[in-house]
Amino acid sequence: MVGRHANKVVASIEEALAPLTDGMTILCGGFGLSGNPEALIKGVVARGVKDLTLVSNNAGNMGKGLALWLKAGIVKKVICSYIGGNEDLHTRMASGEVKVEITPQGTLAERLRAAGAGIPAFYTPTGVGTVVEEGKETKEIDGRRYILERALPGDVALVRANRADRFGNLRFWRTGRNFNPVMATAAKLSIVECDQLVDNGAISPDDVHLAGIFVHRIVHVAEHENAFEFRTVRKRP
Amino acid sequence: MTFSTEDMARRASKEIPAGSIVNLGIGLPTQVADYLPVGHAWLHSENGLLGTGPFPFEGEEDPNLINAGKQTVTVLPGGSTFDSAASFGMIRGGHVDVAILGAMQVAANGDIANWAVPGGKVMGIGGAMDLASGCKNVIAMMQHVTKKNEHKLVARCDYPLTATRVVTLVITDLGVFAPTGEAFRIVELAPGVTREQAIAATGAPLV
């Protein structure tokens, strides 16, 4: 007997993504192009699955990141908080090729957190009195109105970590953390792409950002593009 | 004479108490940071950063250290990073003292519309609704009228709402105005702007 937390490290992106099938709901970490699981994103296109529901804060930008999935025509629905300058999504939303559900960013994060924590729905003040409230249950609690929002579980989460040990304990780098940890908690299968793979014990237990219980497959990818969206700098004095 | 965007940003910075936690919206409000003395307040970026510092020196930019506008930034000593759920917990939980947000319309009752133009391209909500409904003090910063000379300070918003009854102050090129329910109260007018000018440019009673 081997439990599902044995032997998580896989040798290739192909092997990591082997369990994917058509029609899955895939949660993908990243805020814009930062903290993206870049190799896994490319690998899903190569894997050849389609009719995916993609949950991501932005679903790519500037033709990069998850925009590759849109260009490949493998996405039927996107649940995101912000489109902004993501022209690949604008055109496919306008043509009806991709259905888009826009949710406030904090509600998106909390729906994922709830899914990972066994909470089926929760009341939130965000969106009260706006279009976000339409068609949803509301309740007044202590004199303030709240919207009932549902948890958002996924079949697979694609996660980018800075460092992983072999059990899948993760550390993230700066604002590359963003949605990655909550997405890992909310999926039946969490696949992590890490910049550095270390032995168990190399990360102090007190320094773990996300415990390995939420991680099922780990693939080491040493090189990343780490695309800039807006490279803003100041002159040295 | 009216307030320039720099004047507006400088004026907005005066509304930030020392030692407070502040979230500056994307665009115009981001400029407010330029007028805050070093160490005056802690800047929160909803993508998961508290203690946001100035832009990095050339050559030190990190694509995985950005603000909510996806610009490369730095983190100050004492700063911290966290995930999106924790970040929005800070916002929704009332731990962020001040949000300064761009706006398309603000109503006399404090309603704000800042995420969608009717009939326009849908850009998305992002963190706007969480910030507007969750932060303790919401200040709007915008031009007083649209490029087509339409009112933006209005009796009732007709653009899709972001949050209801939250804005305490509106800083525009014509001055500073406080929603009072039925009207906007003039807090101050930009140098050279007359009361009559401000009244003509406002779509709600001005007192």
Short mmCIF file of C-alpha atoms in Angstrom, two decimals:
data_model
loop_
_atom_site.label_atom_id
_atom_site.label_comp_id
_atom_site.label_asym_id
_atom_site.label_seq_id
_atom_site.Cartn_x
_atom_site.Cartn_y
_atom_site.Cartn_z
CA MET A 1 0.00 0.00 0.00
CA VAL A 2 1.28 3.42 -0.94
CA GLY A 3 -0.49 6.57 0.23
CA ARG A 4 -0.97 9.55 -2.04
CA HIS A 5 1.74 11.48 -0.25
CA ALA A 6 4.54 9.13 -1.29
CA ASN A 7 6.82 9.90 -4.24
CA LYS A 8 5.47 13.28 -5.29
CA VAL A 9 8.45 14.42 -7.30
CA VAL A 10 8.03 13.71 -11.00
CA ALA A 11 10.70 13.97 -13.66
CA SER A 12 8.91 15.99 -16.31
CA ILE A 13 6.11 18.43 -17.04
CA GLU A 14 4.49 15.74 -19.24
CA GLU A 15 4.40 13.29 -16.36
CA ALA A 16 3.13 15.97 -13.97
CA LEU A 17 0.22 16.80 -16.29
CA ALA A 18 -0.66 13.24 -17.31
CA PRO A 19 -3.85 13.11 -15.16
CA LEU A 20 -5.48 16.07 -16.97
CA THR A 21 -8.60 15.36 -19.01
CA ASP A 22 -11.00 17.39 -21.17
CA GLY A 23 -13.56 19.52 -19.35
CA MET A 24 -11.63 19.89 -16.10
CA THR A 25 -11.74 22.96 -13.89
CA ILE A 26 -8.17 24.15 -13.51
CA LEU A 27 -7.06 26.67 -10.90
CA CYS A 28 -3.93 28.51 -11.91
CA GLY A 29 -1.84 30.66 -9.57
CA GLY A 30 -0.38 34.01 -10.55
CA PHE A 31 -1.24 37.70 -10.44
CA GLY A 32 -0.93 38.98 -13.97
CA LEU A 33 2.29 37.43 -15.19
CA SER A 34 3.98 37.29 -11.79
CA GLY A 35 4.20 34.05 -9.85
CA ASN A 36 3.02 32.03 -12.86
CA PRO A 37 3.68 28.28 -13.22
CA GLU A 38 5.11 29.00 -16.66
CA ALA A 39 6.23 25.50 -17.67
CA LEU A 40 2.98 23.88 -16.52
CA ILE A 41 0.97 26.50 -18.44
CA LYS A 42 2.88 25.68 -21.64
CA GLY A 43 2.67 21.97 -20.85
CA VAL A 44 -1.15 22.01 -20.71
CA VAL A 45 -1.26 23.24 -24.32
CA ALA A 46 1.12 20.45 -25.35
CA ARG A 47 -0.95 17.94 -23.33
CA GLY A 48 -3.83 18.54 -25.75
CA VAL A 49 -6.76 18.78 -23.32
CA LYS A 50 -9.69 21.07 -24.15
CA ASP A 51 -13.01 22.52 -22.92
CA LEU A 52 -11.30 23.68 -19.75
CA THR A 53 -12.77 25.97 -17.15
CA LEU A 54 -9.93 28.23 -16.06
CA VAL A 55 -9.88 29.95 -12.68
CA SER A 56 -7.23 32.67 -12.59
CA ASN A 57 -7.11 36.27 -11.42
CA ASN A 58 -6.24 37.54 -14.92
CA ALA A 59 -6.08 34.62 -17.40
CA GLY A 60 -2.85 35.90 -18.90
CA ASN A 61 -1.84 39.28 -20.27
CA MET A 62 0.07 40.74 -23.22
CA GLY A 63 -0.22 37.45 -25.09
CA LYS A 64 1.76 35.67 -22.40
CA GLY A 65 1.05 33.21 -19.61
CA LEU A 66 -2.47 31.81 -19.72
CA ALA A 67 -3.15 33.77 -22.91
CA LEU A 68 -1.50 30.75 -24.56
CA TRP A 69 -4.52 28.64 -23.57
CA LEU A 70 -6.89 31.21 -25.05
CA LYS A 71 -4.92 31.30 -28.31
CA ALA A 72 -4.91 27.48 -28.40
CA GLY A 73 -8.71 27.44 -28.05
CA ILE A 74 -8.73 25.01 -25.12
CA VAL A 75 -10.74 27.17 -22.69
CA LYS A 76 -14.55 27.29 -22.66
CA LYS A 77 -14.98 29.36 -19.51
CA VAL A 78 -12.87 31.75 -17.44
CA ILE A 79 -13.56 32.76 -13.85
CA CYS A 80 -11.39 35.79 -13.09
CA SER A 81 -11.44 39.17 -11.37
CA TYR A 82 -9.75 41.40 -13.92
CA ILE A 83 -9.32 41.47 -17.70
CA GLY A 84 -7.69 44.87 -18.20
CA GLY A 85 -5.44 44.83 -21.24
CA ASN A 86 -5.76 41.09 -21.87
CA GLU A 87 -6.80 41.41 -25.53
CA ASP A 88 -6.78 37.64 -26.07
CA LEU A 89 -9.59 37.37 -23.53
CA HIS A 90 -11.45 40.51 -24.69
CA THR A 91 -11.76 39.21 -28.27
CA ARG A 92 -12.86 35.70 -27.26
CA MET A 93 -15.36 37.06 -24.73
CA ALA A 94 -16.81 39.38 -27.39
CA SER A 95 -17.10 36.55 -29.95
CA GLY A 96 -18.73 34.25 -27.39
CA GLU A 97 -16.00 31.62 -27.75
CA VAL A 98 -15.16 31.92 -24.05
CA LYS A 99 -17.70 32.53 -21.30
CA VAL A 100 -16.37 34.90 -18.66
CA GLU A 101 -17.50 35.13 -15.04
CA ILE A 102 -16.05 38.16 -13.28
CA THR A 103 -15.88 38.08 -9.52
CA PRO A 104 -14.35 40.58 -7.08
CA GLN A 105 -10.73 39.66 -6.38
CA GLY A 106 -11.21 39.17 -2.65
CA THR A 107 -14.29 37.05 -3.26
CA LEU A 108 -12.31 34.93 -5.73
CA ALA A 109 -9.57 34.37 -3.14
CA GLU A 110 -12.07 33.59 -0.40
CA ARG A 111 -14.10 31.20 -2.60
CA LEU A 112 -10.88 29.26 -3.17
CA ARG A 113 -9.89 29.41 0.48
CA ALA A 114 -13.36 28.19 1.48
CA ALA A 115 -13.20 25.31 -1.01
CA GLY A 116 -9.92 24.17 0.49
CA ALA A 117 -11.15 24.51 4.06
CA GLY A 118 -14.44 22.62 3.76
CA ILE A 119 -16.69 25.67 3.79
CA PRO A 120 -19.38 25.37 1.07
CA ALA A 121 -20.40 29.03 1.08
CA PHE A 122 -19.88 32.21 3.09
CA TYR A 123 -21.38 35.65 3.60
CA THR A 124 -19.37 38.62 2.40
CA PRO A 125 -20.05 42.37 2.30
CA THR A 126 -18.15 42.81 -0.98
CA GLY A 127 -20.45 43.59 -3.89
CA VAL A 128 -23.56 44.42 -1.87
CA GLY A 129 -25.76 46.84 -3.85
CA THR A 130 -23.90 46.07 -7.11
CA VAL A 131 -24.34 43.68 -10.06
CA VAL A 132 -22.36 41.09 -8.07
CA GLU A 133 -25.37 40.70 -5.78
CA GLU A 134 -27.78 39.83 -8.65
CA GLY A 135 -29.25 36.33 -8.38
CA LYS A 136 -27.57 35.61 -5.06
CA GLU A 137 -29.01 35.06 -1.61
CA THR A 138 -28.46 37.90 0.83
CA LYS A 139 -28.80 38.10 4.56
CA GLU A 140 -28.75 40.90 7.08
CA ILE A 141 -26.50 40.18 10.04
CA ASP A 142 -26.24 42.73 12.86
CA GLY A 143 -27.71 45.43 10.63
CA ARG A 144 -25.45 44.96 7.59
CA ARG A 145 -26.35 43.14 4.38
CA TYR A 146 -24.13 40.31 3.07
CA ILE A 147 -24.04 38.21 -0.11
CA LEU A 148 -23.84 34.43 0.03
CA GLU A 149 -20.92 33.35 -2.16
CA ARG A 150 -20.14 29.72 -3.02
CA ALA A 151 -16.83 27.92 -2.59
CA LEU A 152 -14.88 27.40 -5.81
CA PRO A 153 -13.21 23.98 -5.90
CA GLY A 154 -11.10 22.75 -8.81
CA ASP A 155 -10.03 19.45 -10.29
CA VAL A 156 -6.41 20.51 -10.67
CA ALA A 157 -4.34 23.41 -9.33
CA LEU A 158 -1.22 24.62 -11.12
CA VAL A 159 1.08 26.31 -8.63
CA ARG A 160 4.41 28.14 -8.82
CA ALA A 161 6.62 27.98 -5.75
CA ASN A 162 10.08 29.31 -5.18
CA ARG A 163 11.24 26.34 -3.13
CA ALA A 164 9.73 22.94 -2.44
CA ASP A 165 10.94 19.99 -0.40
CA ARG A 166 10.14 16.45 -1.47
CA PHE A 167 7.01 16.28 0.70
CA GLY A 168 5.74 19.43 -1.02
CA ASN A 169 6.25 21.95 1.75
CA LEU A 170 6.44 25.24 -0.13
CA ARG A 171 7.98 28.65 0.11
CA PHE A 172 7.08 31.47 -2.23
CA TRP A 173 9.05 34.50 -3.36
CA ARG A 174 7.79 38.04 -2.68
CA THR A 175 4.49 38.83 -4.42
CA GLY A 176 4.84 35.69 -6.52
CA ARG A 177 2.83 34.06 -3.73
CA ASN A 178 -0.54 35.71 -4.57
CA PHE A 179 -3.21 33.09 -5.39
CA ASN A 180 -0.83 30.10 -5.45
CA PRO A 181 -1.36 28.80 -1.90
CA VAL A 182 -5.16 29.07 -1.83
CA MET A 183 -5.44 27.43 -5.22
CA ALA A 184 -3.28 24.54 -4.03
CA THR A 185 -5.71 23.98 -1.15
CA ALA A 186 -8.82 24.09 -3.35
CA ALA A 187 -8.04 21.36 -5.92
CA LYS A 188 -8.26 17.58 -5.81
CA LEU A 189 -4.83 17.41 -7.45
CA SER A 190 -2.23 20.13 -6.88
CA ILE A 191 0.77 20.23 -9.18
CA VAL A 192 3.67 22.43 -8.16
CA GLU A 193 6.39 23.86 -10.36
CA CYS A 194 9.31 24.93 -8.17
CA ASP A 195 12.45 26.95 -8.90
CA GLN A 196 14.40 24.96 -6.30
CA LEU A 197 13.83 21.42 -5.06
CA VAL A 198 15.39 20.60 -1.69
CA ASP A 199 15.46 17.60 0.64
CA ASN A 200 12.97 17.26 3.45
CA GLY A 201 14.31 19.14 6.44
CA ALA A 202 16.02 21.84 4.38
CA ILE A 203 13.05 24.14 5.01
CA SER A 204 12.54 24.78 8.71
CA PRO A 205 9.00 23.73 9.69
CA ASP A 206 8.39 27.24 10.98
CA ASP A 207 9.31 28.73 7.62
CA VAL A 208 6.91 26.67 5.50
CA HIS A 209 4.39 28.95 3.72
CA LEU A 210 2.15 26.09 2.55
CA ALA A 211 2.24 22.63 4.11
CA GLY A 212 2.85 19.67 1.81
CA ILE A 213 -0.52 18.14 2.66
CA PHE A 214 -1.94 20.38 -0.09
CA VAL A 215 0.59 19.26 -2.72
CA HIS A 216 0.46 16.08 -4.81
CA ARG A 217 2.97 16.42 -7.63
CA ILE A 218 6.18 18.41 -7.76
CA VAL A 219 8.25 19.20 -10.80
CA HIS A 220 11.52 21.10 -10.67
CA VAL A 221 11.89 23.82 -13.31
CA ALA A 222 15.11 25.77 -12.90
CA GLU A 223 14.66 28.37 -15.65
CA HIS A 224 11.77 30.83 -15.86
CA GLU A 225 11.04 33.80 -18.07
CA ASN A 226 9.42 35.79 -15.22
CA ALA A 227 7.97 38.33 -17.63
CA PHE A 228 7.65 41.96 -16.59
CA GLU A 229 4.37 43.75 -17.17
CA PHE A 230 5.43 47.26 -16.18
CA ARG A 231 9.14 47.63 -15.53
CA THR A 232 9.13 50.78 -13.40
CA VAL A 233 12.48 51.99 -12.04
CA ARG A 234 14.09 55.09 -10.58
CA LYS A 235 17.49 56.55 -11.31
CA ARG A 236 20.28 55.99 -8.85
CA PRO A 237 21.06 59.14 -6.89
CA MET B 1 -6.45 77.75 -12.25
CA THR B 2 -7.31 74.28 -11.12
CA PHE B 3 -5.45 71.57 -9.24
CA SER B 4 -2.99 69.68 -11.42
CA THR B 5 -2.81 65.92 -10.90
CA GLU B 6 0.32 66.59 -8.81
CA ASP B 7 -1.63 69.10 -6.69
CA MET B 8 -4.42 66.53 -6.27
CA ALA B 9 -1.96 63.85 -5.20
CA ARG B 10 -0.29 66.26 -2.76
CA ARG B 11 -3.68 67.27 -1.34
CA ALA B 12 -4.73 63.62 -1.00
CA SER B 13 -1.53 62.83 0.91
CA LYS B 14 -2.69 65.27 3.64
CA GLU B 15 -5.63 62.97 4.35
CA ILE B 16 -3.37 60.11 5.40
CA PRO B 17 -2.73 60.04 9.15
CA ALA B 18 0.79 59.15 10.29
CA GLY B 19 1.14 55.48 11.09
CA SER B 20 -1.83 54.35 9.04
CA ILE B 21 -2.29 51.51 6.58
CA VAL B 22 -3.14 52.82 3.12
CA ASN B 23 -4.12 51.25 -0.17
CA LEU B 24 -3.60 53.46 -3.22
CA GLY B 25 -5.66 52.50 -6.26
CA ILE B 26 -4.18 51.96 -9.71
CA GLY B 27 -3.47 55.08 -11.80
CA LEU B 28 -3.79 58.59 -10.35
CA PRO B 29 -3.94 57.52 -6.67
CA THR B 30 -0.58 55.72 -6.99
CA GLN B 31 1.01 59.20 -7.34
CA VAL B 32 -0.04 60.05 -3.78
CA ALA B 33 2.91 57.95 -2.57
CA ASP B 34 5.29 60.57 -4.01
CA TYR B 35 4.07 63.11 -1.44
CA LEU B 36 4.16 60.91 1.66
CA PRO B 37 7.21 61.49 3.87
CA VAL B 38 9.38 58.37 4.23
CA GLY B 39 8.00 56.22 7.05
CA HIS B 40 4.75 58.19 7.32
CA ALA B 41 2.38 55.33 6.44
CA TRP B 42 2.40 51.68 5.39
CA LEU B 43 1.31 51.07 1.84
CA HIS B 44 -0.73 47.94 1.19
CA SER B 45 -0.85 46.33 -2.28
CA GLU B 46 -3.74 43.90 -2.58
CA ASN B 47 -1.70 41.34 -4.53
CA GLY B 48 -0.02 40.53 -1.22
CA LEU B 49 2.39 43.19 0.01
CA LEU B 50 2.45 45.49 3.03
CA GLY B 51 5.25 48.04 3.25
CA THR B 52 5.45 48.78 -0.46
CA GLY B 53 8.52 50.89 -1.21
CA PRO B 54 9.47 53.12 -4.15
CA PHE B 55 10.30 51.85 -7.62
CA PRO B 56 13.56 49.85 -7.65
CA PHE B 57 16.84 51.27 -8.92
CA GLU B 58 17.59 50.30 -12.50
CA GLY B 59 18.93 46.76 -12.60
CA GLU B 60 17.32 45.79 -9.28
CA GLU B 61 13.78 45.22 -10.54
CA ASP B 62 12.21 41.85 -9.70
CA PRO B 63 9.23 40.64 -11.81
CA ASN B 64 7.95 38.82 -8.73
CA LEU B 65 7.90 41.95 -6.60
CA ILE B 66 5.11 44.12 -7.97
CA ASN B 67 2.23 46.30 -6.80
CA ALA B 68 -1.41 45.79 -7.72
CA GLY B 69 -0.87 47.88 -10.87
CA LYS B 70 1.74 45.25 -11.85
CA GLN B 71 4.56 47.80 -11.65
CA THR B 72 7.90 46.67 -10.22
CA VAL B 73 8.34 48.00 -6.68
CA THR B 74 10.49 47.44 -3.60
CA VAL B 75 9.61 46.37 -0.08
CA LEU B 76 10.60 48.50 2.90
CA PRO B 77 12.20 47.17 6.10
CA GLY B 78 9.31 45.88 8.20
CA GLY B 79 7.36 44.97 5.11
CA SER B 80 5.71 41.60 4.57
CA THR B 81 4.28 39.43 1.82
CA PHE B 82 1.23 37.17 2.06
CA ASP B 83 -1.27 35.34 -0.12
CA SER B 84 -4.34 36.86 -1.77
CA ALA B 85 -6.81 35.41 0.74
CA ALA B 86 -4.90 36.97 3.66
CA SER B 87 -4.52 40.23 1.75
CA PHE B 88 -8.25 40.56 1.14
CA GLY B 89 -8.90 39.46 4.70
CA MET B 90 -6.97 42.57 5.72
CA ILE B 91 -9.14 44.69 3.45
CA ARG B 92 -12.52 43.10 4.18
CA GLY B 93 -11.73 42.78 7.86
CA GLY B 94 -11.32 46.54 8.23
CA HIS B 95 -7.58 46.50 8.89
CA VAL B 96 -6.77 48.94 6.09
CA ASP B 97 -7.34 52.48 7.34
CA VAL B 98 -7.56 54.46 4.11
CA ALA B 99 -8.19 53.63 0.47
CA ILE B 100 -7.66 56.29 -2.18
CA LEU B 101 -9.40 55.16 -5.34
CA GLY B 102 -9.89 56.49 -8.82
CA ALA B 103 -13.54 56.93 -9.76
CA MET B 104 -15.84 57.45 -12.73
CA GLN B 105 -18.76 58.71 -10.65
CA VAL B 106 -19.33 59.55 -6.99
CA ALA B 107 -22.83 60.28 -5.71
CA ALA B 108 -23.87 62.70 -2.97
CA ASN B 109 -24.80 59.70 -0.80
CA GLY B 110 -21.25 58.32 -1.03
CA ASP B 111 -21.92 55.68 -3.69
CA ILE B 112 -18.94 55.07 -5.98
CA ALA B 113 -18.75 53.71 -9.54
CA ASN B 114 -15.24 52.98 -10.73
CA TRP B 115 -15.07 49.68 -12.59
CA ALA B 116 -17.22 49.80 -15.71
CA VAL B 117 -18.57 52.29 -18.24
CA PRO B 118 -22.05 51.36 -19.55
CA GLY B 119 -21.62 50.00 -23.05
CA GLY B 120 -17.83 50.12 -22.74
CA LYS B 121 -15.28 47.36 -22.70
CA VAL B 122 -15.53 45.31 -19.49
CA MET B 123 -12.17 45.66 -17.76
CA GLY B 124 -13.17 43.68 -14.69
CA ILE B 125 -13.61 44.37 -11.02
CA GLY B 126 -10.21 43.46 -9.61
CA GLY B 127 -9.90 44.57 -6.01
CA ALA B 128 -12.12 47.65 -6.42
CA MET B 129 -15.26 46.34 -4.69
CA ASP B 130 -13.35 44.79 -1.78
CA LEU B 131 -11.36 47.99 -1.24
CA ALA B 132 -14.37 50.30 -1.52
CA SER B 133 -16.56 48.28 0.82
CA GLY B 134 -13.88 47.06 3.22
CA CYS B 135 -11.54 49.96 3.96
CA LYS B 136 -12.41 52.19 6.88
CA ASN B 137 -12.06 55.49 5.01
CA VAL B 138 -12.59 55.67 1.24
CA ILE B 139 -11.39 58.76 -0.62
CA ALA B 140 -12.07 59.21 -4.33
CA MET B 141 -9.65 61.04 -6.59
CA MET B 142 -10.73 62.02 -10.10
CA GLN B 143 -11.23 64.79 -12.62
CA HIS B 144 -14.34 66.81 -11.74
CA VAL B 145 -16.01 66.24 -15.14
CA THR B 146 -15.46 63.82 -18.04
CA LYS B 147 -13.61 64.74 -21.23
CA LYS B 148 -17.08 65.30 -22.75
CA ASN B 149 -17.87 67.69 -19.88
CA GLU B 150 -20.32 65.30 -18.21
CA HIS B 151 -20.77 65.44 -14.45
CA LYS B 152 -18.90 62.89 -12.34
CA LEU B 153 -20.07 64.20 -8.98
CA VAL B 154 -23.72 63.27 -9.30
CA ALA B 155 -26.98 62.99 -7.38
CA ARG B 156 -27.19 59.24 -8.18
CA CYS B 157 -24.63 57.10 -10.02
CA ASP B 158 -25.88 55.69 -13.30
CA TYR B 159 -22.69 53.73 -13.98
CA PRO B 160 -22.44 50.21 -12.44
CA LEU B 161 -21.75 50.63 -8.73
CA THR B 162 -18.61 49.51 -6.93
CA ALA B 163 -19.95 50.04 -3.41
CA THR B 164 -22.70 52.03 -1.73
CA ARG B 165 -22.39 54.89 0.77
CA VAL B 166 -18.67 54.61 1.38
CA VAL B 167 -16.91 57.69 0.01
CA THR B 168 -16.06 60.32 2.64
CA LEU B 169 -14.15 62.75 0.44
CA VAL B 170 -13.70 63.50 -3.27
CA ILE B 171 -10.54 65.23 -4.46
CA THR B 172 -10.83 66.69 -7.96
CA ASP B 173 -9.09 69.29 -10.10
CA LEU B 174 -11.63 71.83 -8.81
CA GLY B 175 -11.22 71.15 -5.11
CA VAL B 176 -12.16 68.91 -2.24
CA PHE B 177 -15.77 67.87 -1.64
CA ALA B 178 -17.52 65.75 0.97
CA PRO B 179 -20.66 63.73 0.18
CA THR B 180 -23.28 64.56 2.82
CA GLY B 181 -26.24 62.45 1.68
CA GLU B 182 -28.24 64.85 -0.47
CA ALA B 183 -25.43 67.18 -1.48
CA PHE B 184 -21.69 67.69 -1.66
CA ARG B 185 -20.15 70.05 0.89
CA ILE B 186 -17.30 72.22 -0.36
CA VAL B 187 -14.30 71.49 1.83
CA GLU B 188 -12.01 73.68 -0.25
CA LEU B 189 -11.80 75.01 -3.79
CA ALA B 190 -8.65 74.92 -5.92
CA PRO B 191 -6.96 78.32 -6.21
CA GLY B 192 -8.90 80.54 -8.61
CA VAL B 193 -11.90 78.22 -8.87
CA THR B 194 -15.13 80.02 -8.04
CA ARG B 195 -18.12 78.58 -6.23
CA GLU B 196 -20.22 79.20 -9.36
CA GLN B 197 -17.76 77.24 -11.50
CA ALA B 198 -17.86 74.30 -9.07
CA ILE B 199 -21.67 74.40 -8.89
CA ALA B 200 -21.93 74.34 -12.70
CA ALA B 201 -19.56 71.36 -12.88
CA THR B 202 -21.39 69.32 -10.26
CA GLY B 203 -24.44 67.16 -10.91
CA ALA B 204 -25.74 67.40 -7.36
CA PRO B 205 -26.39 70.28 -4.95
CA LEU B 206 -23.18 71.88 -3.69
CA VAL B 207 -23.25 73.51 -0.27
#
